[in-house]
PDB file of C-alpha atoms in Angstrom:
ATOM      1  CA  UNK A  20     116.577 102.151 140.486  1.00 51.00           C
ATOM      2  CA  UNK A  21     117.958 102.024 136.945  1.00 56.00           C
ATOM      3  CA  UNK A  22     115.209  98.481 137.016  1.00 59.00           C
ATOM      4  CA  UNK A  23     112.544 100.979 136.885  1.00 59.00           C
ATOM      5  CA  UNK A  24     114.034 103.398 134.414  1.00 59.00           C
ATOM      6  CA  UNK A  25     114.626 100.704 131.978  1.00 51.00           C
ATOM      7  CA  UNK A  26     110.927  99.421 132.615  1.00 50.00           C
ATOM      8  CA  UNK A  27     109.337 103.117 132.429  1.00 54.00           C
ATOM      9  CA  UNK A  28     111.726 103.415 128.909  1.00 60.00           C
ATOM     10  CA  UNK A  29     110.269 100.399 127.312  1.00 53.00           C
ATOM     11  CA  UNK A  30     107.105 100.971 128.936  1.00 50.00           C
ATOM     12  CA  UNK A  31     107.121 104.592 127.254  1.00 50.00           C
ATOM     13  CA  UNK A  32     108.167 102.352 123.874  1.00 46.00           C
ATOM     14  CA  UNK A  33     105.151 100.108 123.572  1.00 51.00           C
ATOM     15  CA  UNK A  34     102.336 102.977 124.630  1.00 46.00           C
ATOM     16  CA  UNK A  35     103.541 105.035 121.689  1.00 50.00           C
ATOM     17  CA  UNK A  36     103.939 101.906 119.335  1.00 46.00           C
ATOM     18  CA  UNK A  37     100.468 100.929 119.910  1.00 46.00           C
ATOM     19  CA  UNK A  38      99.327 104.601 119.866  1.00 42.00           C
ATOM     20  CA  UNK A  39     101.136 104.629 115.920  1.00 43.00           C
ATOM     21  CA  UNK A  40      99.523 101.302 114.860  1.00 43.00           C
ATOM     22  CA  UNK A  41      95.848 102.324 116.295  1.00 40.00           C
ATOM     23  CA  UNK A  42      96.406 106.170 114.968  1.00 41.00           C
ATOM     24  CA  UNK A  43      97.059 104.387 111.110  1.00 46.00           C
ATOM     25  CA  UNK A  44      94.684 101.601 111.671  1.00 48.00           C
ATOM     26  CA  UNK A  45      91.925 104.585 112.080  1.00 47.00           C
ATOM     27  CA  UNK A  46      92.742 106.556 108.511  1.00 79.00           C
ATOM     28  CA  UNK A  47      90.933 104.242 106.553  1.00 89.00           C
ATOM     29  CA  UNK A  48      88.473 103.775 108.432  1.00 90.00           C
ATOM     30  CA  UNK A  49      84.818 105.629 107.434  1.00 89.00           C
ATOM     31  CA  UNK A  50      82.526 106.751 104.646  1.00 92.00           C
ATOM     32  CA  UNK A  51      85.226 108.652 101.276  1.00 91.00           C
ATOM     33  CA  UNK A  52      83.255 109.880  98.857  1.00 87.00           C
ATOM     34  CA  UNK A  53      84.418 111.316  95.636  1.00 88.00           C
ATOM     35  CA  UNK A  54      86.089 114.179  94.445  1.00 84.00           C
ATOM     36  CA  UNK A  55      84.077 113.924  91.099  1.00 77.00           C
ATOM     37  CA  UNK A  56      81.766 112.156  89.110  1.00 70.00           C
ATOM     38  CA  UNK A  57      82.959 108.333  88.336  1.00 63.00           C
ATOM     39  CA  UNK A  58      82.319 104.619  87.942  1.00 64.00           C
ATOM     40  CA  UNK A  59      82.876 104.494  91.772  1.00 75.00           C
ATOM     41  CA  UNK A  60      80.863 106.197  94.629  1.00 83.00           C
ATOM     42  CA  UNK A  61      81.052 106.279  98.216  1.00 88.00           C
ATOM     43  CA  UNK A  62      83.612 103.746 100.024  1.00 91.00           C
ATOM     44  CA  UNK A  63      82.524 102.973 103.813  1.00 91.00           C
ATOM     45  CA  UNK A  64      85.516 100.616 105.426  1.00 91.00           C
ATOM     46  CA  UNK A  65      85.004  99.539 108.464  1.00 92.00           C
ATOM     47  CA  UNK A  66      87.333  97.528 111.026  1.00 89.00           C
ATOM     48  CA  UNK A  67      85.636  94.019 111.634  1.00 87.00           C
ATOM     49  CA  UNK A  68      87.571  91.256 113.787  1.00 83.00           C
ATOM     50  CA  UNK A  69      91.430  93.271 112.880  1.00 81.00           C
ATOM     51  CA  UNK A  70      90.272  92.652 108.940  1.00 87.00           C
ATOM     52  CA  UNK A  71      89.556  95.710 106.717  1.00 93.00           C
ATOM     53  CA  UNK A  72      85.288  95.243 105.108  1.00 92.00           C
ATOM     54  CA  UNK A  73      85.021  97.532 102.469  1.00 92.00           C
ATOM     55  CA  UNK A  74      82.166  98.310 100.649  1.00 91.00           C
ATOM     56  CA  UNK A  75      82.547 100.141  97.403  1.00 88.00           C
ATOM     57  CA  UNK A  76      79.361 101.508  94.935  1.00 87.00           C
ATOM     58  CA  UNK A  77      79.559 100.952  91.320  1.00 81.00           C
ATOM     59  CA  UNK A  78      77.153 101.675  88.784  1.00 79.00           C
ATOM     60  CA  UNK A  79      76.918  98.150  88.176  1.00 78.00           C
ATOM     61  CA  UNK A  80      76.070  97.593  92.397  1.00 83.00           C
ATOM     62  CA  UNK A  81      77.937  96.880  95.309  1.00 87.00           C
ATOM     63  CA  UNK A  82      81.076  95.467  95.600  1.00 85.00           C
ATOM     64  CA  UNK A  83      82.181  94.198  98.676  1.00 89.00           C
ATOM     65  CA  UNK A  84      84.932  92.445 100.912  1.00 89.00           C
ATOM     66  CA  UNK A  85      87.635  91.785 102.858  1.00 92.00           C
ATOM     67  CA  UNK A  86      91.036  93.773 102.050  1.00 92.00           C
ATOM     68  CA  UNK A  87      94.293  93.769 103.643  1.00 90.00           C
ATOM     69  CA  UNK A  88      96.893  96.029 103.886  1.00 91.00           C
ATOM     70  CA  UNK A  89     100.399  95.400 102.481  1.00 90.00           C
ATOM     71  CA  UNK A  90     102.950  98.611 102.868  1.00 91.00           C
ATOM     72  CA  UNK A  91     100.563 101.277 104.123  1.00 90.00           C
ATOM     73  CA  UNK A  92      98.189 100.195 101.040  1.00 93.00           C
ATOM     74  CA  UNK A  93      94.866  98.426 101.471  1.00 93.00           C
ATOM     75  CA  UNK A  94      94.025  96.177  98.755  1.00 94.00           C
ATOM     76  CA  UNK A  95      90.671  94.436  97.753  1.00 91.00           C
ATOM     77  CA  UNK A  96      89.629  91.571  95.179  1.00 91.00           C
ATOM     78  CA  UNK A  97      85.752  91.805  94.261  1.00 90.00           C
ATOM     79  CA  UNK A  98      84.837  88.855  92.106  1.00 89.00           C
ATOM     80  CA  UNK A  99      82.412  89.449  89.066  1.00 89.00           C
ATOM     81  CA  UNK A 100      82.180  86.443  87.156  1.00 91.00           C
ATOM     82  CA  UNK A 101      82.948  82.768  86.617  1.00 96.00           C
ATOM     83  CA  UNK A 102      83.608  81.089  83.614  1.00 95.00           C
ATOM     84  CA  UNK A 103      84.574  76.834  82.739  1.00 95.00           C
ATOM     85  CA  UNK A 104      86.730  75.817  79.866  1.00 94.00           C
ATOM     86  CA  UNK A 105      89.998  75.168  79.112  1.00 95.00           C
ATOM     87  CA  UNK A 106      93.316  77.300  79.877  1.00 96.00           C
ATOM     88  CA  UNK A 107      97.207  76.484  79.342  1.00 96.00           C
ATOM     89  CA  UNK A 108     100.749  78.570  78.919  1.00 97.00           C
ATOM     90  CA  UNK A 109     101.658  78.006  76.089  1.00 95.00           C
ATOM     91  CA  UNK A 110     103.380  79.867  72.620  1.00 95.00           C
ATOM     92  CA  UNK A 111     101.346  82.086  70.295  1.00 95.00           C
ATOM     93  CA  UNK A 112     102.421  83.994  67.295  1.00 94.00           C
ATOM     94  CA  UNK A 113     106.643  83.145  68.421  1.00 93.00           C
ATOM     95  CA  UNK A 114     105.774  84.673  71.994  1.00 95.00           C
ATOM     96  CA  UNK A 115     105.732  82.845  75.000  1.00 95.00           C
ATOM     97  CA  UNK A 116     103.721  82.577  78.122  1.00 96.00           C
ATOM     98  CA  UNK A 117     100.236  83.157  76.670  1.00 96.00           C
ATOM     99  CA  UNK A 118      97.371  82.091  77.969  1.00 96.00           C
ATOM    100  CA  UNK A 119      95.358  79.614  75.330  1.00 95.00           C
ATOM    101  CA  UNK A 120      92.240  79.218  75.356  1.00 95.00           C
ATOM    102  CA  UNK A 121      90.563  75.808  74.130  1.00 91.00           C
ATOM    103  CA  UNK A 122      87.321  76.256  72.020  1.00 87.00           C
ATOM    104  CA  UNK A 123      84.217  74.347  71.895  1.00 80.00           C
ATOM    105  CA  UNK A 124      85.363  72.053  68.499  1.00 80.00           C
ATOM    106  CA  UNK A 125      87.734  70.438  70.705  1.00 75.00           C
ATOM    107  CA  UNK A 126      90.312  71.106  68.100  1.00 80.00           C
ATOM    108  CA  UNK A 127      91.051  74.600  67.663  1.00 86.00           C
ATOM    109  CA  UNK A 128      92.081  77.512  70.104  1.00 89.00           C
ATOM    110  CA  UNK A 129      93.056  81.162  70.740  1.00 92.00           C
ATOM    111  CA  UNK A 130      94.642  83.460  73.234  1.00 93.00           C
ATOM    112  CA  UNK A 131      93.702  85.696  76.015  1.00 93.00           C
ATOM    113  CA  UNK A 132      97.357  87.450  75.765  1.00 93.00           C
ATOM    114  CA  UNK A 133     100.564  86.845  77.938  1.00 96.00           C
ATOM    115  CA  UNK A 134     100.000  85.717  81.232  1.00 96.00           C
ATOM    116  CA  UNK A 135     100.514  88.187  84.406  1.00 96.00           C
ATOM    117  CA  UNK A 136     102.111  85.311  86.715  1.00 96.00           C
ATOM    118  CA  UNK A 137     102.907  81.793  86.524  1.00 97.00           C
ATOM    119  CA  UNK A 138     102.500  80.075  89.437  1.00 97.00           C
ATOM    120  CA  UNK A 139     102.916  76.405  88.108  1.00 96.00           C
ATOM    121  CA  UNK A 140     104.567  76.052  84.684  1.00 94.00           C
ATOM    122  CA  UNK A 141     103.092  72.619  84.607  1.00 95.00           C
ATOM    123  CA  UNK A 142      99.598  73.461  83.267  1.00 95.00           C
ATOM    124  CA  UNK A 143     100.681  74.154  79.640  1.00 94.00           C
ATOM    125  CA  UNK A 144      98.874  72.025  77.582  1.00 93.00           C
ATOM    126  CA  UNK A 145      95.207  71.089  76.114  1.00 90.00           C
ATOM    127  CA  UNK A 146      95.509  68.011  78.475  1.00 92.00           C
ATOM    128  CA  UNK A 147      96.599  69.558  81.804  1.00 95.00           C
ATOM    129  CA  UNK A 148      95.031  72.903  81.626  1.00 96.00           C
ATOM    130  CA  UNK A 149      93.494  75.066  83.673  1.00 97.00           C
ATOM    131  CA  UNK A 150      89.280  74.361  84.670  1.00 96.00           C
ATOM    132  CA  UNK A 151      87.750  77.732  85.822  1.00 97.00           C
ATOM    133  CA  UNK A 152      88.302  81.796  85.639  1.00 97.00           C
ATOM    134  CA  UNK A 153      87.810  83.609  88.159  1.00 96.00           C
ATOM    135  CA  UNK A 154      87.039  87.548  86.995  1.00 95.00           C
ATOM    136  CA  UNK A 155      87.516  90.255  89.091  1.00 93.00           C
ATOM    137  CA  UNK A 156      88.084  93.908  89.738  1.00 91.00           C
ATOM    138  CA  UNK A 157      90.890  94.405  92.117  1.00 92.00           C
ATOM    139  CA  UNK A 158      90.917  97.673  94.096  1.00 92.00           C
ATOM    140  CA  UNK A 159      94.289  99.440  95.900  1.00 94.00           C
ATOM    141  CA  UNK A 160      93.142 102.358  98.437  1.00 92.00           C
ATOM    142  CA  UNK A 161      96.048 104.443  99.098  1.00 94.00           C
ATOM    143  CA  UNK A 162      96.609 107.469 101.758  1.00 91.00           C
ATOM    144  CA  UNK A 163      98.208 110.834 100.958  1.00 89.00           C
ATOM    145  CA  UNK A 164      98.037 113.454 103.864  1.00 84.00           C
ATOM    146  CA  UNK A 165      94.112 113.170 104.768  1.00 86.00           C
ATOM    147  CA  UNK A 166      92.867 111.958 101.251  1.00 90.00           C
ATOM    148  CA  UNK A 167      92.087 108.449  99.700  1.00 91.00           C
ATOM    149  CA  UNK A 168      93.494 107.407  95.796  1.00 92.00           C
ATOM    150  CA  UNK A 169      91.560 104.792  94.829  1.00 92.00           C
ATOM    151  CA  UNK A 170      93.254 102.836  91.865  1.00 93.00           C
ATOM    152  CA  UNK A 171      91.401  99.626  89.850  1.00 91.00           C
ATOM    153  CA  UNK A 172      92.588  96.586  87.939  1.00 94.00           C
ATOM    154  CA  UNK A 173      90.823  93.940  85.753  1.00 94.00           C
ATOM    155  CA  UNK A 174      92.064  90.696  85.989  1.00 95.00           C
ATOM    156  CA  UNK A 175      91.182  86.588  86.033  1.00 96.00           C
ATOM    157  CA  UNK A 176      93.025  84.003  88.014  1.00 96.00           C
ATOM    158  CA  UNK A 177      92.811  80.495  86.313  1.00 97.00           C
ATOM    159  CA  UNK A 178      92.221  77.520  88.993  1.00 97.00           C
ATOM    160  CA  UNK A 179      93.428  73.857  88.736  1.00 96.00           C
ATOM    161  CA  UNK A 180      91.620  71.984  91.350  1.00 94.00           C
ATOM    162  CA  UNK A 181      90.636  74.684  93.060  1.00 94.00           C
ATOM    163  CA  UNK A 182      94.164  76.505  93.161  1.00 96.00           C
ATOM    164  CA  UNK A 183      95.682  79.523  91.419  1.00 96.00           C
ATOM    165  CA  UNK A 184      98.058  78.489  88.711  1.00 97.00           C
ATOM    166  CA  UNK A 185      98.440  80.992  86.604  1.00 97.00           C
ATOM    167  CA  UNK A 186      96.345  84.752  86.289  1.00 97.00           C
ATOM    168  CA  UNK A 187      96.509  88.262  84.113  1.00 96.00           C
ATOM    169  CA  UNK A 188      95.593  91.449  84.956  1.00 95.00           C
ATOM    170  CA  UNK A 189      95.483  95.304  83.507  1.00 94.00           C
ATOM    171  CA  UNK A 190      97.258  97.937  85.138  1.00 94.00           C
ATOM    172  CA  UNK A 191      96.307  99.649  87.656  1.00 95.00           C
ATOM    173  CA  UNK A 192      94.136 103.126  87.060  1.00 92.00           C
ATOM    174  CA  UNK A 193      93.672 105.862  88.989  1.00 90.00           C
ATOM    175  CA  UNK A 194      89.532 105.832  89.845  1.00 87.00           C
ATOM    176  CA  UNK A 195      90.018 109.409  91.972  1.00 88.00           C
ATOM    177  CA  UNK A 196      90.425 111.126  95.040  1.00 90.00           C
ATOM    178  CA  UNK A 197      88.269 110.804  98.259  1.00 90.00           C
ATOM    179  CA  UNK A 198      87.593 112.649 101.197  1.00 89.00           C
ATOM    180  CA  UNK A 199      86.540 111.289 104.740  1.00 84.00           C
ATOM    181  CA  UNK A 200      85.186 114.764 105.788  1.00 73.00           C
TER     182      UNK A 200
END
């Protein structure tokens, strides 16, 4: 007898943990559309395979892609540009951790301002640099009560054989509220 009570009580456990995961998997879910006028418009995010698709319109098109969700907080990467040169970590002006840039003359260079994160102190010089940036706008959907704040960043990640080693970004700015009704 107190078998079956125990089952029935963790039984009871899982049905309403799965009912709380597929309840908060469901808010973001759907078309938002603004509160106001923007750079955004309508966000449709759809469930696809347990992986968050979001689409977002810009005035400059559609962004789109996958997004995960870290902390209640769905978050979303949208790459708009690629450039080739040379990047390192290096000192500028007495301050460290800024991200030189080589220019054409092979001689000279300048900065693109202190560096966001440093994933491999390594790649700080002319000679073992950085290859390729990555531009993008990075997106953080967040849920308050039945509404969506949509927050942006600008920000490059510089890639060493095809792997992150260092990257900047802004902060992140409030874009508006959404509705899903």
């Amino acid at each position: 007898m107190k078998i079956n009570k125990l089952f029935n009580r963790i039984l009871a456990v899982i049905v309403m943990l799965m009912a709380c995961l597929t309840i908060s998997a469901q808010h973001f879910e759907g078309v938002w559309s603004p509160s106001s006028e923007g750079f955004t418009g309508n966000i449709k995010i759809q469930n696809k395979d347990g992986q968050y698709y979001v689409q977002i319109k810009t005035k400059n098109g559609l962004k789109a892609g996958y997004g995960n969700v870290y902390n209640g907080v769905l978050y979303l990467d949208c790459s708009i540009g690629t450039n080739y040169g040379k990047w390192w970590i290096g000192r500028w002006n007495g301050e460290n951790n800024h991200i030189l840039v080589g220019h054409g003359d092979g001689y000279s260079y300048g900065t693109n301002g202190v560096a966001s994160n440093i994933y491999d102190s390594s790649y700080n010089s002319r000679y073992n640099c950085a290859t390729k940036e990555i531009e993008y706008i990075g997106f953080k959907l967040v849920l308050e009560e039945e509404n969506l704040h949509v927050y942006w960043c600008m920000g490059q990640n510089y890639l060493a054989n095809d792997r992150v080693v260092f990257s900047q970004s802004s902060n992140w700015i409030s874009r508006g509220i959404y509705t899903n009704w």
